[in-house]
Coordinates of N, CA, C and O in Angstrom, one line a residue:
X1 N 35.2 22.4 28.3 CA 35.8 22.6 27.0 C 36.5 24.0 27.1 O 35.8 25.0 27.4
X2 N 37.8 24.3 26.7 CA 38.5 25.4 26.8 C 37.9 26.2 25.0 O 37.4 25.6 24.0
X3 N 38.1 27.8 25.4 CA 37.5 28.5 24.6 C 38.3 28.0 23.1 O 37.8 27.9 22.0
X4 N 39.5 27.8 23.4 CA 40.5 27.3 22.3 C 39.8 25.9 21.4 O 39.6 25.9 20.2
X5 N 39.7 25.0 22.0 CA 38.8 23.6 21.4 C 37.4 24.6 21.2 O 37.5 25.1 20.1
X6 N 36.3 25.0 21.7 CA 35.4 25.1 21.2 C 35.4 26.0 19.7 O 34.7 25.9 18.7
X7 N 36.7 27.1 20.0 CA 36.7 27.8 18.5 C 36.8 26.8 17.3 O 36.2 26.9 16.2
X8 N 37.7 25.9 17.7 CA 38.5 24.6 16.1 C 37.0 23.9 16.1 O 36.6 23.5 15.0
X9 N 35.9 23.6 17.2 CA 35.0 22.7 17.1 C 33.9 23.3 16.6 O 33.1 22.5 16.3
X10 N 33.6 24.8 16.6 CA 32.8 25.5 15.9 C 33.4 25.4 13.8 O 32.8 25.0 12.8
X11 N 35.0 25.8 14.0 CA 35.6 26.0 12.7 C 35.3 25.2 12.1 O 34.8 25.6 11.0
X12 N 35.5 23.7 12.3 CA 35.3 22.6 11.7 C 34.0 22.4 11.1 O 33.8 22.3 9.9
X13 N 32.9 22.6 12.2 CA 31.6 22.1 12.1 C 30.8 23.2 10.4 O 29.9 22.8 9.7
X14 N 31.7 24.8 10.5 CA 31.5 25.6 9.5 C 31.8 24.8 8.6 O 31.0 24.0 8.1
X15 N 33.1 25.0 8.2 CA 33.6 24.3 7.3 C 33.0 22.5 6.7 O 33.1 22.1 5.6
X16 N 32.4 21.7 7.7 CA 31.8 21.1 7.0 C 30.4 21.6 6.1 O 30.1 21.2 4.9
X17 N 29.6 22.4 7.0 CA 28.4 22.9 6.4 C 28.4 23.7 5.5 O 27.4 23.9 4.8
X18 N 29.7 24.4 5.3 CA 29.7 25.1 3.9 C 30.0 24.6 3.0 O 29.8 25.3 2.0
X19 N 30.5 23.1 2.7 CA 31.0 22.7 1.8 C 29.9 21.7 1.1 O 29.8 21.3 0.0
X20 N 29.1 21.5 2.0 CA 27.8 20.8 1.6 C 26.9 22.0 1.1 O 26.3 21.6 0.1
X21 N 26.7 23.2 1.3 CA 26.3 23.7 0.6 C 26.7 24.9 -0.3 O 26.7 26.1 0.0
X22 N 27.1 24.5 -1.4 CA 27.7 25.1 -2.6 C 26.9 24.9 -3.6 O 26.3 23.9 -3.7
X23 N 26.7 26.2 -4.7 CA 25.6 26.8 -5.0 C 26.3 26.2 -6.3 O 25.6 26.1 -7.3
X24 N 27.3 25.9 -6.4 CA 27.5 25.3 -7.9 C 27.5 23.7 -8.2 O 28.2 22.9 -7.8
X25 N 26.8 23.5 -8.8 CA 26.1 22.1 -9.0 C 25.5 21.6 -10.2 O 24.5 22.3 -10.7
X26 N 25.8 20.5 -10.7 CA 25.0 19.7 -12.1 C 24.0 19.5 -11.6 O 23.8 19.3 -10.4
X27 N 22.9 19.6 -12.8 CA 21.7 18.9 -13.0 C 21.2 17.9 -12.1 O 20.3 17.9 -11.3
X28 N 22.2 16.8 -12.7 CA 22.1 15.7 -12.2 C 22.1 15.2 -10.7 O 21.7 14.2 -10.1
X29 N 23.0 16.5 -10.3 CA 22.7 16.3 -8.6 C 21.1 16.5 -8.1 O 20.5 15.8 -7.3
X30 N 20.6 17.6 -8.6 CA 19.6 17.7 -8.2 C 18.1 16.8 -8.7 O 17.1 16.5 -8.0
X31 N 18.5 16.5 -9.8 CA 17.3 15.7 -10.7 C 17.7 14.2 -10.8 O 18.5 13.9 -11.6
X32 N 17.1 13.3 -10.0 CA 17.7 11.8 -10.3 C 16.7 11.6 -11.3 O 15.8 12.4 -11.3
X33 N 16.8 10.6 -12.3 CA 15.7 9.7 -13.1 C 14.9 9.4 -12.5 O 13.7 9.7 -12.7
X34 N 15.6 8.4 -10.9 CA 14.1 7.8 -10.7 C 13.2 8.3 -9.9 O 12.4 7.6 -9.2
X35 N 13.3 10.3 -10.0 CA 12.3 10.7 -9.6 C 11.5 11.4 -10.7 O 11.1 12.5 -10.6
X36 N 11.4 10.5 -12.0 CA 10.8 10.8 -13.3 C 9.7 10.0 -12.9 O 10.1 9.0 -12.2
X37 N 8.7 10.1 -13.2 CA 7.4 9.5 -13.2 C 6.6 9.3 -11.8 O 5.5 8.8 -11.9
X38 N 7.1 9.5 -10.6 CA 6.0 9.6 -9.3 C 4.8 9.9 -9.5 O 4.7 10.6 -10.5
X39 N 3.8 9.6 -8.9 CA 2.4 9.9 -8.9 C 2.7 10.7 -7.7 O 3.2 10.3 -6.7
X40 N 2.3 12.0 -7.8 CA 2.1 13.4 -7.1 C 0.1 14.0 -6.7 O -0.6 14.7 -7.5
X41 N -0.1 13.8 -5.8 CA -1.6 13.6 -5.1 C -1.6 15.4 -4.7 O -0.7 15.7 -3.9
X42 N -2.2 16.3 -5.0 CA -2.6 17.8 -4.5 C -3.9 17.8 -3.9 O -4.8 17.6 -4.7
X43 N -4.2 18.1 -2.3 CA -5.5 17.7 -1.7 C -5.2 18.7 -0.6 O -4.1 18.9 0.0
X44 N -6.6 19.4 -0.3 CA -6.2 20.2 1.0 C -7.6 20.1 1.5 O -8.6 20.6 0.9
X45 N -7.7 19.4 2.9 CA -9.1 19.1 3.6 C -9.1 20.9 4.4 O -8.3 21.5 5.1
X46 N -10.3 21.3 3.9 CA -10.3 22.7 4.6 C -12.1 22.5 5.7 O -13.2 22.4 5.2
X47 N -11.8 22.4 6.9 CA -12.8 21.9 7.7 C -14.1 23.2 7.7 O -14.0 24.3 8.1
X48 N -15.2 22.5 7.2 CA -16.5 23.1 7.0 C -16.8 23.6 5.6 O -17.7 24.3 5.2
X49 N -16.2 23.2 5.2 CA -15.6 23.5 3.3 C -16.0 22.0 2.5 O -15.5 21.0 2.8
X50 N -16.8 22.2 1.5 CA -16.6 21.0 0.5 C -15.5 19.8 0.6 O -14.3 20.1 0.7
X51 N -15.9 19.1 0.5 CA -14.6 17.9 0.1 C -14.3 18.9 -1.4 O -15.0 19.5 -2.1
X52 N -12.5 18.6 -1.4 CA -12.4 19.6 -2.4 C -12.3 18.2 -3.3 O -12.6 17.0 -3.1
X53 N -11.6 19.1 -4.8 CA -11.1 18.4 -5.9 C -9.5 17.7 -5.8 O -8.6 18.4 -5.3
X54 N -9.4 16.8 -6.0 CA -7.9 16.1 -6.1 C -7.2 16.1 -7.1 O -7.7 15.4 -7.9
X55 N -6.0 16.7 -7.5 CA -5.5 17.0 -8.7 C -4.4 15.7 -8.7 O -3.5 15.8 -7.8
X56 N -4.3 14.7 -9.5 CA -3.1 13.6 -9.7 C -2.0 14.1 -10.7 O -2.4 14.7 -11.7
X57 N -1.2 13.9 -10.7 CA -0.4 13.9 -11.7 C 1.1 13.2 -11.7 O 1.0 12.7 -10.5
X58 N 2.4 12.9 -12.1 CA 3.3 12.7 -12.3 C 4.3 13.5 -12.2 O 4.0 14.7 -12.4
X59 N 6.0 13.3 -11.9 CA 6.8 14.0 -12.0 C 7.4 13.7 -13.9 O 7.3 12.9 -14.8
X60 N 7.9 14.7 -13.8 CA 8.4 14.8 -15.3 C 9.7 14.8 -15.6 O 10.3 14.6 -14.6
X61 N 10.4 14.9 -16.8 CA 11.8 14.9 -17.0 C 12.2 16.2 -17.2 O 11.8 16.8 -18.3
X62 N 13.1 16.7 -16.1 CA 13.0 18.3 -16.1 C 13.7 19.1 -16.6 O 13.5 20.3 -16.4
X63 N 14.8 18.3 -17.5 CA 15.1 18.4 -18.9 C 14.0 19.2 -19.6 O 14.3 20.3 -19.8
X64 N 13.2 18.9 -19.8 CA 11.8 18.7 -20.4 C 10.9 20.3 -20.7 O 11.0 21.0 -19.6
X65 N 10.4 20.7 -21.3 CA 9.6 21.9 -20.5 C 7.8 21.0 -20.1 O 7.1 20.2 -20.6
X66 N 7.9 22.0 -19.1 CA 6.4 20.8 -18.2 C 5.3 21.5 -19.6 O 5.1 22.4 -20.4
X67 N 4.7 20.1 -18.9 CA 3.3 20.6 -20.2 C 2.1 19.6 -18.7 O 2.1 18.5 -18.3
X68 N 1.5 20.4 -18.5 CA 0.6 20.0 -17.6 C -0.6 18.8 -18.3 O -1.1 17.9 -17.7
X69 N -0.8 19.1 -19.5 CA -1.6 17.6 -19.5 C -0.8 16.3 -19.6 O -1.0 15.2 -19.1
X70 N 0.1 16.6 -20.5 CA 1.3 15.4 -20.1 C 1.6 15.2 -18.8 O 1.8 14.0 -18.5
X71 N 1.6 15.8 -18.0 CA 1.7 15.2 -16.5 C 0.8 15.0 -15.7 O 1.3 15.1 -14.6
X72 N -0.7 14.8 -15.8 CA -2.0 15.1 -15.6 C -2.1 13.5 -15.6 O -1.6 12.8 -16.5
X73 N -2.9 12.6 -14.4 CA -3.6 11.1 -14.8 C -4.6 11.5 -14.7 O -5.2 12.5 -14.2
X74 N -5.0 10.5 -15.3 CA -6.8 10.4 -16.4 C -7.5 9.9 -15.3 O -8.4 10.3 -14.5
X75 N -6.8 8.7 -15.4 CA -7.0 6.8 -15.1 C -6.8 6.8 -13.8 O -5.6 7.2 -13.8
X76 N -7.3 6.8 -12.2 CA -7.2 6.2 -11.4 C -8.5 5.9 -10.5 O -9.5 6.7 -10.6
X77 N -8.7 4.9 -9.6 CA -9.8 5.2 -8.7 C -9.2 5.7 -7.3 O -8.2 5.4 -6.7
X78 N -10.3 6.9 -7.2 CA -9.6 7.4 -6.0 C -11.2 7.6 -4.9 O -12.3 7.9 -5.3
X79 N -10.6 7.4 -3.4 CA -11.5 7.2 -2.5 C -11.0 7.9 -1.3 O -9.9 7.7 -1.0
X80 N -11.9 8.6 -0.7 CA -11.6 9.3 0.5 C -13.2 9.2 1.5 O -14.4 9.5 1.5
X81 N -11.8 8.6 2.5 CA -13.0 8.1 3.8 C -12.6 8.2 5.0 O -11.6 7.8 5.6
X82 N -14.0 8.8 5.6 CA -14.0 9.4 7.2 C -14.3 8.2 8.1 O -14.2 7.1 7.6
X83 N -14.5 8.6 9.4 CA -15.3 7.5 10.4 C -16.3 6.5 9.6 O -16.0 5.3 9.3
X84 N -17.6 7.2 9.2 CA -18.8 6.6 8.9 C -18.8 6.5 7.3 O -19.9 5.9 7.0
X85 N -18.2 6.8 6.2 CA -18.6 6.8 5.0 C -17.3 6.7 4.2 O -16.2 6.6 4.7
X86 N -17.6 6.6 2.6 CA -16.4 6.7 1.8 C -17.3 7.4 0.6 O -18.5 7.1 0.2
X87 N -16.7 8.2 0.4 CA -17.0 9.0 -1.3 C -15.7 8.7 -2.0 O -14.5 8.7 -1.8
X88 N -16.5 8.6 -3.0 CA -15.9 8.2 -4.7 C -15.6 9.3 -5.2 O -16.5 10.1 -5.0
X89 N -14.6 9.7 -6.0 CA -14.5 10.9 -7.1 C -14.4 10.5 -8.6 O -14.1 9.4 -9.1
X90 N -14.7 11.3 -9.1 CA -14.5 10.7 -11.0 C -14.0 11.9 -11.8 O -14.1 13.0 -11.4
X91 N -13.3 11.4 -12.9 CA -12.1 12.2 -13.5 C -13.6 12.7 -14.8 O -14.2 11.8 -15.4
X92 N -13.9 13.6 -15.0 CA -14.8 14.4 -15.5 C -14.4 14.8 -17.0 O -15.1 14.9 -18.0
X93 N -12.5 15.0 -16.9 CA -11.8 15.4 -18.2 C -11.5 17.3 -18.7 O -10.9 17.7 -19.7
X94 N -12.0 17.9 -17.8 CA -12.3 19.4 -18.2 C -11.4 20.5 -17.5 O -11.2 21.7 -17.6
X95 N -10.8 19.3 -16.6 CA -9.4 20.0 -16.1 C -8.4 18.9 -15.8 O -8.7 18.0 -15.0
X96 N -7.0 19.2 -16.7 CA -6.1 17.5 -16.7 C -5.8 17.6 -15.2 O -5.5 18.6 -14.5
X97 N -6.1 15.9 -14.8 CA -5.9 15.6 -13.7 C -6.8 15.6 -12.4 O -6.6 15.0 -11.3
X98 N -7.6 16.4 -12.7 CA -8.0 16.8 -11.7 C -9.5 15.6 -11.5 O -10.1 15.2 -12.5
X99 N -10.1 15.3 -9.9 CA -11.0 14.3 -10.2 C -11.8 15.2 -8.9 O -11.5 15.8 -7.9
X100 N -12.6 14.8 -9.4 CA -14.0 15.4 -8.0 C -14.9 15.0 -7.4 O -16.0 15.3 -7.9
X101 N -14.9 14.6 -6.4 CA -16.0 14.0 -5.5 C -17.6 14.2 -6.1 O -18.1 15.2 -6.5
X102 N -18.0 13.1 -5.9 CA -19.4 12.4 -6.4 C -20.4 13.0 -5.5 O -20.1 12.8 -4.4
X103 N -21.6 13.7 -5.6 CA -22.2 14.6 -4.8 C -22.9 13.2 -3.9 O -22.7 12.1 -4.1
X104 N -23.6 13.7 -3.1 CA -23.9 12.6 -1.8 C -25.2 13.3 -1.7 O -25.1 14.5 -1.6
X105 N -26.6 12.5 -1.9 CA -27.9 13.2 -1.9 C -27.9 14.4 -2.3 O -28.3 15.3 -1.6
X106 N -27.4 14.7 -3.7 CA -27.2 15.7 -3.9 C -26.3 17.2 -3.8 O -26.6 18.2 -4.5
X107 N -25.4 17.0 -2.9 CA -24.7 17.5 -2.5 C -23.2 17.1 -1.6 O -23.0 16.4 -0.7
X108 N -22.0 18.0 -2.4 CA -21.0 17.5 -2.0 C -20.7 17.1 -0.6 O -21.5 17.9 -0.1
X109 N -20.3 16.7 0.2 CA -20.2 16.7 1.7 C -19.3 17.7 2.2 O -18.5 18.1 1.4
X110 N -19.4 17.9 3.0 CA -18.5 19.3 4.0 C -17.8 18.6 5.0 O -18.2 17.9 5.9
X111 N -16.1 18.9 4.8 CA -15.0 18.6 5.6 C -15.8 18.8 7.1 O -16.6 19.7 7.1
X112 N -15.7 18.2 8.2 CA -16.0 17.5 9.4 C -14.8 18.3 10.0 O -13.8 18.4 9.3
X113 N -14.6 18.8 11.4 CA -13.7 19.1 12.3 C -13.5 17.8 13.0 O -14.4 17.1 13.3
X114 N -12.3 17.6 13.3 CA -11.6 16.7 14.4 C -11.8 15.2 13.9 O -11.9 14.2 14.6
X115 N -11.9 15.3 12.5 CA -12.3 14.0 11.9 C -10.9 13.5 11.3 O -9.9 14.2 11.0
X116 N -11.1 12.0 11.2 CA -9.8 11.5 10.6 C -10.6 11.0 9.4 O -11.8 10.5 9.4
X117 N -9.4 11.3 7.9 CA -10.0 10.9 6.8 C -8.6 10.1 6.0 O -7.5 10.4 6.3
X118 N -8.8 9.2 5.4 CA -8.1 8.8 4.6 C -8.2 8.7 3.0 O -9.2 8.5 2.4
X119 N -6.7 9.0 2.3 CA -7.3 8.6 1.3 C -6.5 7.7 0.3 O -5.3 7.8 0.4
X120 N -7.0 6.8 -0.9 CA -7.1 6.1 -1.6 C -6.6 6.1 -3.0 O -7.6 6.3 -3.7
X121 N -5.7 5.9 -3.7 CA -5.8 6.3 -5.0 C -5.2 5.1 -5.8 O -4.0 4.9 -5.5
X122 N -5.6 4.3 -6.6 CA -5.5 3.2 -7.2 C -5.0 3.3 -8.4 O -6.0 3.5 -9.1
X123 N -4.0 3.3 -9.1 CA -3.9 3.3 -10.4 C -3.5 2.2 -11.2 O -3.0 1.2 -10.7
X124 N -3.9 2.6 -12.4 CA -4.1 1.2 -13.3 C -2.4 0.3 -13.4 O -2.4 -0.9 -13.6
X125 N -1.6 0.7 -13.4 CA -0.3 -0.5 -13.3 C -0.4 -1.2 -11.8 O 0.5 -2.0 -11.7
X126 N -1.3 -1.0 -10.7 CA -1.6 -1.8 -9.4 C -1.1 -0.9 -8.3 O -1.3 -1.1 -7.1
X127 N -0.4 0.4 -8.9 CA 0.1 1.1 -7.7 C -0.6 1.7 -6.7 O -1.4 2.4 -7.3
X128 N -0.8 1.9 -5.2 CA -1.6 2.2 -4.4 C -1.0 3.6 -3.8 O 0.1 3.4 -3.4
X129 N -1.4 4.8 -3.7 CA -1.1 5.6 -3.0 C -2.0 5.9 -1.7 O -3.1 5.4 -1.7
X130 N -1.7 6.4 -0.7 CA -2.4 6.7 0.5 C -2.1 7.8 1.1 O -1.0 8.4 1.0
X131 N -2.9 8.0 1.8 CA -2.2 9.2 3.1 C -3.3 9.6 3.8 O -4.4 9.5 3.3
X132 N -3.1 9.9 4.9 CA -4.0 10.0 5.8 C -4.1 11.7 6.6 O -3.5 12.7 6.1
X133 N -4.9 11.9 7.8 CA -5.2 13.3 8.1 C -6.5 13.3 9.2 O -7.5 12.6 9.1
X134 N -6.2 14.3 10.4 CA -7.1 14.5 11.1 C -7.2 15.5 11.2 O -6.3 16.1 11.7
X135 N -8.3 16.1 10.8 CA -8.9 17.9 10.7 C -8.8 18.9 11.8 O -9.6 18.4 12.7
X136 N -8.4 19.6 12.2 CA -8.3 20.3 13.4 C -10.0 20.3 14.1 O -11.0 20.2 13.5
X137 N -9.9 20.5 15.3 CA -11.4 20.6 15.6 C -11.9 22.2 16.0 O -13.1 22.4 16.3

């Protein structure tokens, strides 16, 4: 490739990527509708650490100003499970959204290294969320 074609084939390549990103833009480009209402799962497996709390909630209309219990679910069954077990969490009500693992003889269980965990979240219109994770070891 002569230095002449690679300059026009760099020019080009600018000129397309600048034009995709231009800083002036509607709403509407950024905000579709039908990313108004998702169920949004906040979980972080921290290994040798409590099974933490799972916070659920919804995307909003961003029009809107956020109000966190309006986007907060009450309602779902949610389950998180290793190799050998499954723990249940329950929505308690004392922080929106948020649900917390069910203690196990008494005590919550402790994230596992090098474990694979999955997890579960059922909500009441039939929708199934999932996702999965293997803890560093």
């Amino acid at each position: 490739m002569t230095s002449r074609s690679a300059l026009a084939t760099t020019l080009i390549a600018l000129a397309a990527l600048a034009a995709g990103c231009t800083p002036e833009r509607e709403d509407s480009e950024l905000f579709a509708p039908s990313g108004i209402g998702v169920t949004v799962v906040d979980a972080v497996l921290i290994v040798d650490r409590p099974l933490p709390a799972i916070r659920l909630s919804e995307t909003r209309d961003p029009s809107q100003p956020y109000d966190v219990q309006e986007a907060a679910i009450e309602v779902a069954t949610v389950i998180v499970r290793d190799p050998f077990r499954e723990y249940r969490y329950v929505y308690y009500g004392t922080r929106p959204g948020f649900f917390d693992p069910v203690p196990v003889d008494g005590e919550i269980p402790l994230v596992q290294p090098g474990t694979a965990y999955t997890l579960e979240v059922s909500l009441p219109d039939g929708a199934v969320v999932t996702a999965e994770t293997i803890t560093p070891s």
